[in-house]
Amino acid sequence: MKPMPRINEFIELISNIMESYTTSLFLADDSDGGGVVLYSFYSLSKNIKYDCRVQSGEGIIGWVFREQKSVLASYFDKRDATTLKFYEKDEDIKSLVAIPLPENYGVLCVDSKKSYVFTEEKEKILRQMAQVLVSMINAENEINEKKILENLLSLSVNTNEIIVNTKEKNEFVQEFLDLLLERIHLEVAVFVYEDKIVSFSYKLNNKNIYKELSSDYFDQYGLIGWVLKNKKELFLEKLSRSEKSFIVYRDEPFENVTNFLCLPLISKKNKKTGALAFVKKTNEKWISKEKKTISLLSNLFFKEYLNKE
């Protein structure tokens, strides 16, 4: 999740008001892992764990999230700060306040290297700020939701334009894959027609690279091979570089694959099959509306692809 600029500014404001060493905002993780993830922070420390994820009930942050109760620790001196999970090294933290955000949104935490600096009065102030934070997050989410819908509508319109204006089959595939790369923030888009044709576009130095490969490069034991065989959608949040964790073939130029989505394509008319695979940019997660739109457009693309034979 990329922090919203206004949220970052407000976290800095909270830090200045509370005179904290670190102010950290954790938001509920909507993935299968649950718990909370570090969304935004303002700190004097250089030892913040940027990709911090805390399970529900784990440490102080996880306990506050699970129990929906605040913690006011005026004297934290005998504990290692790494137990807070977002420090990579001990920071000699001596006091902290952690409170649950309204509506189970997450946890807001402030800490200090001084003892007895956080009072019940400051805890009340932090609670009020937490309410403002949730209002800001809701407002930003509504704005982002509108932008997403506008982008998906534009994507649908552009897809129809490609269908109408592109007659040559290979050009049609390239135009569609390049469009997806730009509009859905992808690193890689791959199209496989049965086991005969492999086409893919990927980002390299901020440029779109398009390639077509013969069936010699297709490996049935790859991820797309699995989708073609089982005719089922496949989603992987992270793809390890093990022997079988490749998209099309073992020596493909794709690395650090995250949020992999592959959709089976089946023609009702002649039972021909294909697959479209997509790799999101790092930390760019799929949202449900995107997946639904991509699924509809992918089926439309395959139907038109077969018609252009």
mmCIF file of C-alpha atoms in Angstrom:
data_model
loop_
_atom_site.group_PDB
_atom_site.id
_atom_site.type_symbol
_atom_site.label_atom_id
_atom_site.label_comp_id
_atom_site.label_asym_id
_atom_site.label_seq_id
_atom_site.Cartn_x
_atom_site.Cartn_y
_atom_site.Cartn_z
ATOM 1 C CA MET A 1 0.000 0.000 0.000
ATOM 2 C CA LYS A 2 1.337 3.379 -0.955
ATOM 3 C CA PRO A 3 0.660 5.991 1.776
ATOM 4 C CA MET A 4 -1.542 8.922 0.852
ATOM 5 C CA PRO A 5 0.340 12.264 1.037
ATOM 6 C CA ARG A 6 -2.282 13.855 3.289
ATOM 7 C CA ILE A 7 -2.052 10.938 5.709
ATOM 8 C CA ASN A 8 1.744 11.239 5.870
ATOM 9 C CA GLU A 9 1.428 14.945 6.641
ATOM 10 C CA PHE A 10 -1.084 14.272 9.405
ATOM 11 C CA ILE A 11 1.153 11.596 10.946
ATOM 12 C CA GLU A 12 3.984 14.148 11.016
ATOM 13 C CA LEU A 13 1.639 16.645 12.683
ATOM 14 C CA ILE A 14 0.696 14.063 15.336
ATOM 15 C CA SER A 15 4.381 13.375 15.958
ATOM 16 C CA ASN A 16 5.108 17.069 16.493
ATOM 17 C CA ILE A 17 2.142 17.565 18.818
ATOM 18 C CA MET A 18 2.898 14.462 20.868
ATOM 19 C CA GLU A 19 6.678 15.096 20.763
ATOM 20 C CA SER A 20 7.212 11.444 19.932
ATOM 21 C CA TYR A 21 10.317 9.630 18.753
ATOM 22 C CA THR A 22 8.196 7.628 16.328
ATOM 23 C CA THR A 23 4.571 7.898 15.317
ATOM 24 C CA SER A 24 3.371 4.825 13.442
ATOM 25 C CA LEU A 25 0.102 4.048 11.718
ATOM 26 C CA PHE A 26 -0.876 0.430 11.149
ATOM 27 C CA LEU A 27 -3.854 -0.447 8.965
ATOM 28 C CA ALA A 28 -5.769 -3.709 8.881
ATOM 29 C CA ASP A 29 -4.391 -6.117 6.292
ATOM 30 C CA ASP A 30 -7.175 -7.185 3.931
ATOM 31 C CA SER A 31 -5.205 -10.161 2.590
ATOM 32 C CA ASP A 32 -5.543 -13.710 3.860
ATOM 33 C CA GLY A 33 -2.726 -13.116 6.347
ATOM 34 C CA GLY A 34 -4.824 -10.800 8.512
ATOM 35 C CA GLY A 35 -3.305 -8.603 11.208
ATOM 36 C CA VAL A 36 -2.023 -5.111 10.418
ATOM 37 C CA VAL A 37 0.686 -3.629 8.194
ATOM 38 C CA LEU A 38 2.770 -0.493 8.703
ATOM 39 C CA TYR A 39 1.145 2.071 6.441
ATOM 40 C CA SER A 40 2.743 5.377 7.452
ATOM 41 C CA PHE A 41 5.186 6.681 10.035
ATOM 42 C CA TYR A 42 7.222 9.702 11.067
ATOM 43 C CA SER A 43 10.361 8.913 13.033
ATOM 44 C CA LEU A 44 13.774 10.097 14.147
ATOM 45 C CA SER A 45 14.947 6.495 13.884
ATOM 46 C CA LYS A 46 16.846 5.008 10.953
ATOM 47 C CA ASN A 47 15.903 1.490 12.006
ATOM 48 C CA ILE A 48 12.262 1.356 10.951
ATOM 49 C CA LYS A 49 11.183 -1.896 9.318
ATOM 50 C CA TYR A 50 9.378 -0.544 6.261
ATOM 51 C CA ASP A 51 7.615 -3.785 5.350
ATOM 52 C CA CYS A 52 6.477 -4.476 8.903
ATOM 53 C CA ARG A 53 3.508 -6.810 9.233
ATOM 54 C CA VAL A 54 2.080 -7.701 12.650
ATOM 55 C CA GLN A 55 -0.267 -10.611 13.241
ATOM 56 C CA SER A 56 -3.372 -10.122 15.345
ATOM 57 C CA GLY A 57 -2.393 -10.593 18.993
ATOM 58 C CA GLU A 58 1.344 -10.374 18.280
ATOM 59 C CA GLY A 59 3.211 -7.948 20.554
ATOM 60 C CA ILE A 60 1.673 -4.711 21.796
ATOM 61 C CA ILE A 61 0.464 -3.575 18.339
ATOM 62 C CA GLY A 62 -1.184 -6.924 17.605
ATOM 63 C CA TRP A 63 -2.750 -7.096 21.063
ATOM 64 C CA VAL A 64 -4.264 -3.606 20.725
ATOM 65 C CA PHE A 65 -5.678 -4.551 17.312
ATOM 66 C CA ARG A 66 -7.166 -7.847 18.506
ATOM 67 C CA GLU A 67 -8.563 -6.637 21.810
ATOM 68 C CA GLN A 68 -9.536 -3.154 20.578
ATOM 69 C CA LYS A 69 -8.130 -1.701 23.776
ATOM 70 C CA SER A 70 -5.463 0.953 24.216
ATOM 71 C CA VAL A 71 -2.108 0.553 25.945
ATOM 72 C CA LEU A 72 -0.511 3.388 27.920
ATOM 73 C CA ALA A 73 2.996 2.365 28.957
ATOM 74 C CA SER A 74 4.562 5.239 30.869
ATOM 75 C CA TYR A 75 7.635 3.190 31.742
ATOM 76 C CA PHE A 76 8.875 0.867 29.015
ATOM 77 C CA ASP A 77 12.535 0.860 30.067
ATOM 78 C CA LYS A 78 13.152 -2.862 30.594
ATOM 79 C CA ARG A 79 11.754 -4.051 27.285
ATOM 80 C CA ASP A 80 13.583 -4.357 23.988
ATOM 81 C CA ALA A 81 11.972 -2.008 21.431
ATOM 82 C CA THR A 82 12.176 -4.718 18.770
ATOM 83 C CA THR A 83 9.212 -6.345 20.524
ATOM 84 C CA LEU A 84 7.175 -3.545 18.957
ATOM 85 C CA LYS A 85 7.993 -5.255 15.620
ATOM 86 C CA PHE A 86 8.585 -2.086 13.578
ATOM 87 C CA TYR A 87 12.127 -1.466 14.879
ATOM 88 C CA GLU A 88 14.962 -3.547 13.436
ATOM 89 C CA LYS A 89 17.219 -2.700 16.396
ATOM 90 C CA ASP A 90 16.630 -1.691 19.996
ATOM 91 C CA GLU A 91 16.017 2.054 20.279
ATOM 92 C CA ASP A 92 15.890 2.504 24.053
ATOM 93 C CA ILE A 93 12.175 3.325 23.982
ATOM 94 C CA LYS A 94 10.928 4.232 27.472
ATOM 95 C CA SER A 95 7.239 5.050 27.005
ATOM 96 C CA LEU A 96 4.456 4.650 24.473
ATOM 97 C CA VAL A 97 0.753 4.886 23.755
ATOM 98 C CA ALA A 98 -0.985 2.571 21.288
ATOM 99 C CA ILE A 99 -4.677 2.910 20.540
ATOM 100 C CA PRO A 100 -7.059 1.052 18.214
ATOM 101 C CA LEU A 101 -8.491 3.044 15.323
ATOM 102 C CA PRO A 102 -12.298 3.246 15.130
ATOM 103 C CA GLU A 103 -14.104 0.619 13.028
ATOM 104 C CA ASN A 104 -11.209 -1.871 13.337
ATOM 105 C CA TYR A 105 -9.161 0.143 10.854
ATOM 106 C CA GLY A 106 -5.866 -0.525 12.614
ATOM 107 C CA VAL A 107 -3.605 0.900 15.325
ATOM 108 C CA LEU A 108 -2.014 4.301 15.978
ATOM 109 C CA CYS A 109 1.111 4.308 18.136
ATOM 110 C CA VAL A 110 3.457 6.987 19.531
ATOM 111 C CA ASP A 111 6.605 6.318 21.525
ATOM 112 C CA SER A 112 9.361 8.276 23.225
ATOM 113 C CA LYS A 113 12.882 7.842 24.606
ATOM 114 C CA LYS A 114 11.714 9.657 27.731
ATOM 115 C CA SER A 115 9.813 8.081 30.597
ATOM 116 C CA TYR A 116 6.426 9.292 31.837
ATOM 117 C CA VAL A 117 5.839 11.719 28.928
ATOM 118 C CA PHE A 118 2.496 10.260 27.854
ATOM 119 C CA THR A 119 -0.440 10.977 30.139
ATOM 120 C CA GLU A 120 -4.111 10.003 30.048
ATOM 121 C CA GLU A 121 -4.801 13.469 28.674
ATOM 122 C CA LYS A 122 -2.429 12.854 25.781
ATOM 123 C CA GLU A 123 -4.072 9.494 25.213
ATOM 124 C CA LYS A 124 -7.433 11.283 24.814
ATOM 125 C CA ILE A 125 -5.872 13.690 22.311
ATOM 126 C CA LEU A 126 -4.455 10.745 20.369
ATOM 127 C CA ARG A 127 -7.906 9.117 20.293
ATOM 128 C CA GLN A 128 -9.382 12.279 18.780
ATOM 129 C CA MET A 129 -6.633 12.341 16.181
ATOM 130 C CA ALA A 130 -7.343 8.694 15.382
ATOM 131 C CA GLN A 131 -10.960 9.599 14.610
ATOM 132 C CA VAL A 132 -9.790 12.345 12.269
ATOM 133 C CA LEU A 133 -7.394 9.890 10.629
ATOM 134 C CA VAL A 134 -10.172 7.416 9.878
ATOM 135 C CA SER A 135 -12.293 10.210 8.381
ATOM 136 C CA MET A 136 -9.357 11.221 6.178
ATOM 137 C CA ILE A 137 -8.743 7.629 5.089
ATOM 138 C CA ASN A 138 -12.427 7.166 4.214
ATOM 139 C CA ALA A 139 -12.429 10.396 2.182
ATOM 140 C CA GLU A 140 -9.233 9.413 0.339
ATOM 141 C CA ASN A 141 -10.638 5.952 -0.344
ATOM 142 C CA GLU A 142 -13.753 7.459 -1.913
ATOM 143 C CA ILE A 143 -11.596 9.647 -4.163
ATOM 144 C CA ASN A 144 -9.417 6.666 -5.131
ATOM 145 C CA GLU A 145 -12.491 4.539 -5.783
ATOM 146 C CA LYS A 146 -13.774 7.150 -8.225
ATOM 147 C CA LYS A 147 -10.393 7.288 -9.985
ATOM 148 C CA ILE A 148 -10.311 3.499 -10.258
ATOM 149 C CA LEU A 149 -13.792 3.363 -11.787
ATOM 150 C CA GLU A 150 -12.898 6.108 -14.270
ATOM 151 C CA ASN A 151 -9.711 4.257 -15.224
ATOM 152 C CA LEU A 152 -11.543 0.946 -15.725
ATOM 153 C CA LEU A 153 -14.194 2.665 -17.829
ATOM 154 C CA SER A 154 -11.474 4.241 -19.956
ATOM 155 C CA LEU A 155 -9.747 0.845 -20.255
ATOM 156 C CA SER A 156 -12.977 -0.713 -21.521
ATOM 157 C CA VAL A 157 -13.468 2.046 -24.086
ATOM 158 C CA ASN A 158 -9.872 1.776 -25.294
ATOM 159 C CA THR A 159 -10.193 -2.009 -25.618
ATOM 160 C CA ASN A 160 -13.214 -1.591 -27.863
ATOM 161 C CA GLU A 161 -11.312 0.942 -29.963
ATOM 162 C CA ILE A 162 -8.489 -1.586 -30.445
ATOM 163 C CA ILE A 163 -11.005 -4.266 -31.441
ATOM 164 C CA VAL A 164 -12.569 -2.013 -34.061
ATOM 165 C CA ASN A 165 -9.425 -0.395 -35.447
ATOM 166 C CA THR A 166 -6.896 -3.267 -35.392
ATOM 167 C CA LYS A 167 -7.282 -5.874 -38.122
ATOM 168 C CA GLU A 168 -3.980 -7.752 -38.005
ATOM 169 C CA LYS A 169 -3.912 -10.433 -35.304
ATOM 170 C CA ASN A 170 -0.391 -9.937 -33.921
ATOM 171 C CA GLU A 171 -0.828 -6.175 -33.777
ATOM 172 C CA PHE A 172 -4.126 -6.722 -31.967
ATOM 173 C CA VAL A 173 -2.388 -8.800 -29.269
ATOM 174 C CA GLN A 174 0.411 -6.261 -28.816
ATOM 175 C CA GLU A 175 -1.975 -3.307 -28.594
ATOM 176 C CA PHE A 176 -4.090 -5.060 -25.977
ATOM 177 C CA LEU A 177 -1.170 -6.206 -23.824
ATOM 178 C CA ASP A 178 0.488 -2.782 -23.948
ATOM 179 C CA LEU A 179 -2.796 -1.145 -22.964
ATOM 180 C CA LEU A 180 -3.064 -3.386 -19.907
ATOM 181 C CA LEU A 181 0.529 -2.651 -18.929
ATOM 182 C CA GLU A 182 -0.195 1.073 -18.794
ATOM 183 C CA ARG A 183 -3.689 1.137 -17.314
ATOM 184 C CA ILE A 184 -3.469 -1.589 -14.671
ATOM 185 C CA HIS A 185 0.120 -0.814 -13.568
ATOM 186 C CA LEU A 186 1.533 -4.141 -14.699
ATOM 187 C CA GLU A 187 5.121 -5.295 -15.039
ATOM 188 C CA VAL A 188 4.254 -8.224 -17.292
ATOM 189 C CA ALA A 189 1.309 -9.303 -19.447
ATOM 190 C CA VAL A 190 1.405 -12.691 -21.198
ATOM 191 C CA PHE A 191 -0.958 -14.275 -23.731
ATOM 192 C CA VAL A 192 -0.775 -17.951 -24.638
ATOM 193 C CA TYR A 193 -2.953 -19.508 -27.340
ATOM 194 C CA GLU A 194 -3.279 -23.209 -26.563
ATOM 195 C CA ASP A 195 0.372 -24.333 -26.598
ATOM 196 C CA LYS A 196 1.136 -22.848 -29.998
ATOM 197 C CA ILE A 197 1.693 -19.109 -29.573
ATOM 198 C CA VAL A 198 3.282 -17.161 -26.734
ATOM 199 C CA SER A 199 3.152 -13.348 -26.717
ATOM 200 C CA PHE A 200 4.174 -11.075 -23.900
ATOM 201 C CA SER A 201 4.807 -7.441 -23.027
ATOM 202 C CA TYR A 202 6.925 -6.367 -20.089
ATOM 203 C CA LYS A 203 8.486 -3.256 -18.639
ATOM 204 C CA LEU A 204 12.221 -2.688 -19.072
ATOM 205 C CA ASN A 205 13.731 0.687 -18.141
ATOM 206 C CA ASN A 206 10.254 2.258 -18.293
ATOM 207 C CA LYS A 207 9.724 1.012 -21.856
ATOM 208 C CA ASN A 208 7.280 -1.599 -23.101
ATOM 209 C CA ILE A 209 9.009 -4.605 -24.676
ATOM 210 C CA TYR A 210 6.842 -6.893 -26.822
ATOM 211 C CA LYS A 211 7.923 -10.364 -27.951
ATOM 212 C CA GLU A 212 6.383 -13.289 -29.770
ATOM 213 C CA LEU A 213 7.787 -16.765 -29.235
ATOM 214 C CA SER A 214 7.228 -20.097 -30.902
ATOM 215 C CA SER A 215 5.667 -23.068 -29.152
ATOM 216 C CA ASP A 216 9.198 -24.376 -28.484
ATOM 217 C CA TYR A 217 9.415 -21.921 -25.589
ATOM 218 C CA PHE A 218 6.168 -23.033 -23.953
ATOM 219 C CA ASP A 219 6.677 -25.301 -20.948
ATOM 220 C CA GLN A 220 3.542 -27.149 -19.883
ATOM 221 C CA TYR A 221 4.897 -27.410 -16.325
ATOM 222 C CA GLY A 222 4.877 -23.646 -15.817
ATOM 223 C CA LEU A 223 2.079 -21.669 -14.187
ATOM 224 C CA ILE A 224 0.277 -20.913 -17.446
ATOM 225 C CA GLY A 225 0.610 -24.584 -18.367
ATOM 226 C CA TRP A 226 -1.189 -25.418 -15.107
ATOM 227 C CA VAL A 227 -4.007 -22.970 -15.923
ATOM 228 C CA LEU A 228 -4.415 -24.365 -19.453
ATOM 229 C CA LYS A 229 -4.542 -27.925 -18.122
ATOM 230 C CA ASN A 230 -6.916 -27.293 -15.216
ATOM 231 C CA LYS A 231 -8.937 -24.472 -16.807
ATOM 232 C CA LYS A 232 -8.937 -22.624 -13.493
ATOM 233 C CA GLU A 233 -7.936 -19.126 -12.425
ATOM 234 C CA LEU A 234 -4.644 -18.913 -10.547
ATOM 235 C CA PHE A 235 -3.623 -16.128 -8.165
ATOM 236 C CA LEU A 236 -0.320 -15.983 -6.278
ATOM 237 C CA GLU A 237 0.586 -13.045 -4.064
ATOM 238 C CA LYS A 238 4.287 -13.814 -4.378
ATOM 239 C CA LEU A 239 6.124 -16.085 -6.784
ATOM 240 C CA SER A 240 9.283 -17.821 -5.598
ATOM 241 C CA ARG A 241 11.982 -18.727 -8.105
ATOM 242 C CA SER A 242 11.749 -22.451 -7.525
ATOM 243 C CA GLU A 243 11.979 -24.982 -10.347
ATOM 244 C CA LYS A 244 8.272 -24.866 -11.158
ATOM 245 C CA SER A 245 7.617 -21.249 -10.279
ATOM 246 C CA PHE A 246 7.888 -19.763 -13.732
ATOM 247 C CA ILE A 247 5.211 -18.245 -15.937
ATOM 248 C CA VAL A 248 5.970 -19.580 -19.426
ATOM 249 C CA TYR A 249 9.465 -21.113 -19.496
ATOM 250 C CA ARG A 250 12.327 -21.570 -17.041
ATOM 251 C CA ASP A 251 14.729 -18.975 -18.470
ATOM 252 C CA GLU A 252 12.166 -16.195 -18.916
ATOM 253 C CA PRO A 253 13.366 -12.642 -18.116
ATOM 254 C CA PHE A 254 10.875 -11.987 -15.306
ATOM 255 C CA GLU A 255 12.100 -11.584 -11.730
ATOM 256 C CA ASN A 256 10.619 -10.567 -8.361
ATOM 257 C CA VAL A 257 7.146 -11.521 -9.504
ATOM 258 C CA THR A 258 4.356 -10.324 -7.193
ATOM 259 C CA ASN A 259 0.574 -10.482 -7.361
ATOM 260 C CA PHE A 260 0.454 -12.950 -10.248
ATOM 261 C CA LEU A 261 -2.972 -13.487 -11.820
ATOM 262 C CA CYS A 262 -3.689 -15.916 -14.653
ATOM 263 C CA LEU A 263 -7.098 -16.347 -16.299
ATOM 264 C CA PRO A 264 -8.135 -19.317 -18.462
ATOM 265 C CA LEU A 265 -9.706 -18.464 -21.828
ATOM 266 C CA ILE A 266 -12.168 -20.917 -23.364
ATOM 267 C CA SER A 267 -14.157 -20.440 -26.550
ATOM 268 C CA LYS A 268 -17.724 -21.702 -26.223
ATOM 269 C CA LYS A 269 -17.941 -21.829 -30.004
ATOM 270 C CA ASN A 270 -15.040 -24.128 -30.868
ATOM 271 C CA LYS A 271 -13.585 -25.119 -27.440
ATOM 272 C CA LYS A 272 -10.209 -23.570 -28.251
ATOM 273 C CA THR A 273 -8.267 -22.478 -25.191
ATOM 274 C CA GLY A 274 -5.800 -19.850 -24.120
ATOM 275 C CA ALA A 275 -4.666 -17.930 -21.069
ATOM 276 C CA LEU A 276 -3.797 -14.397 -20.064
ATOM 277 C CA ALA A 277 -1.370 -13.796 -17.208
ATOM 278 C CA PHE A 278 -0.658 -10.530 -15.431
ATOM 279 C CA VAL A 279 2.013 -9.453 -12.968
ATOM 280 C CA LYS A 280 1.398 -6.325 -10.910
ATOM 281 C CA LYS A 281 4.135 -3.876 -10.024
ATOM 282 C CA THR A 282 5.721 -4.458 -6.617
ATOM 283 C CA ASN A 283 3.310 -3.535 -3.776
ATOM 284 C CA GLU A 284 0.468 -2.910 -6.262
ATOM 285 C CA LYS A 285 -2.322 -5.230 -5.189
ATOM 286 C CA TRP A 286 -5.270 -6.419 -7.227
ATOM 287 C CA ILE A 287 -8.644 -5.044 -6.239
ATOM 288 C CA SER A 288 -11.904 -6.865 -6.877
ATOM 289 C CA LYS A 289 -13.248 -4.392 -9.459
ATOM 290 C CA GLU A 290 -10.024 -4.649 -11.464
ATOM 291 C CA LYS A 291 -10.155 -8.439 -11.495
ATOM 292 C CA LYS A 292 -13.789 -8.471 -12.629
ATOM 293 C CA THR A 293 -13.129 -5.951 -15.399
ATOM 294 C CA ILE A 294 -9.966 -7.761 -16.532
ATOM 295 C CA SER A 295 -11.869 -11.058 -16.630
ATOM 296 C CA LEU A 296 -14.607 -9.580 -18.843
ATOM 297 C CA LEU A 297 -12.137 -7.832 -21.154
ATOM 298 C CA SER A 298 -9.954 -10.945 -21.400
ATOM 299 C CA ASN A 299 -12.891 -13.038 -22.604
ATOM 300 C CA LEU A 300 -13.846 -10.321 -25.083
ATOM 301 C CA PHE A 301 -10.232 -10.142 -26.286
ATOM 302 C CA PHE A 302 -10.063 -13.911 -26.849
ATOM 303 C CA LYS A 303 -13.332 -13.975 -28.761
ATOM 304 C CA GLU A 304 -12.109 -11.206 -31.073
ATOM 305 C CA TYR A 305 -8.680 -12.837 -31.393
ATOM 306 C CA LEU A 306 -10.279 -16.036 -32.702
ATOM 307 C CA ASN A 307 -12.486 -14.021 -35.059
ATOM 308 C CA LYS A 308 -9.410 -12.462 -36.625
ATOM 309 C CA GLU A 309 -8.067 -15.840 -37.744
#
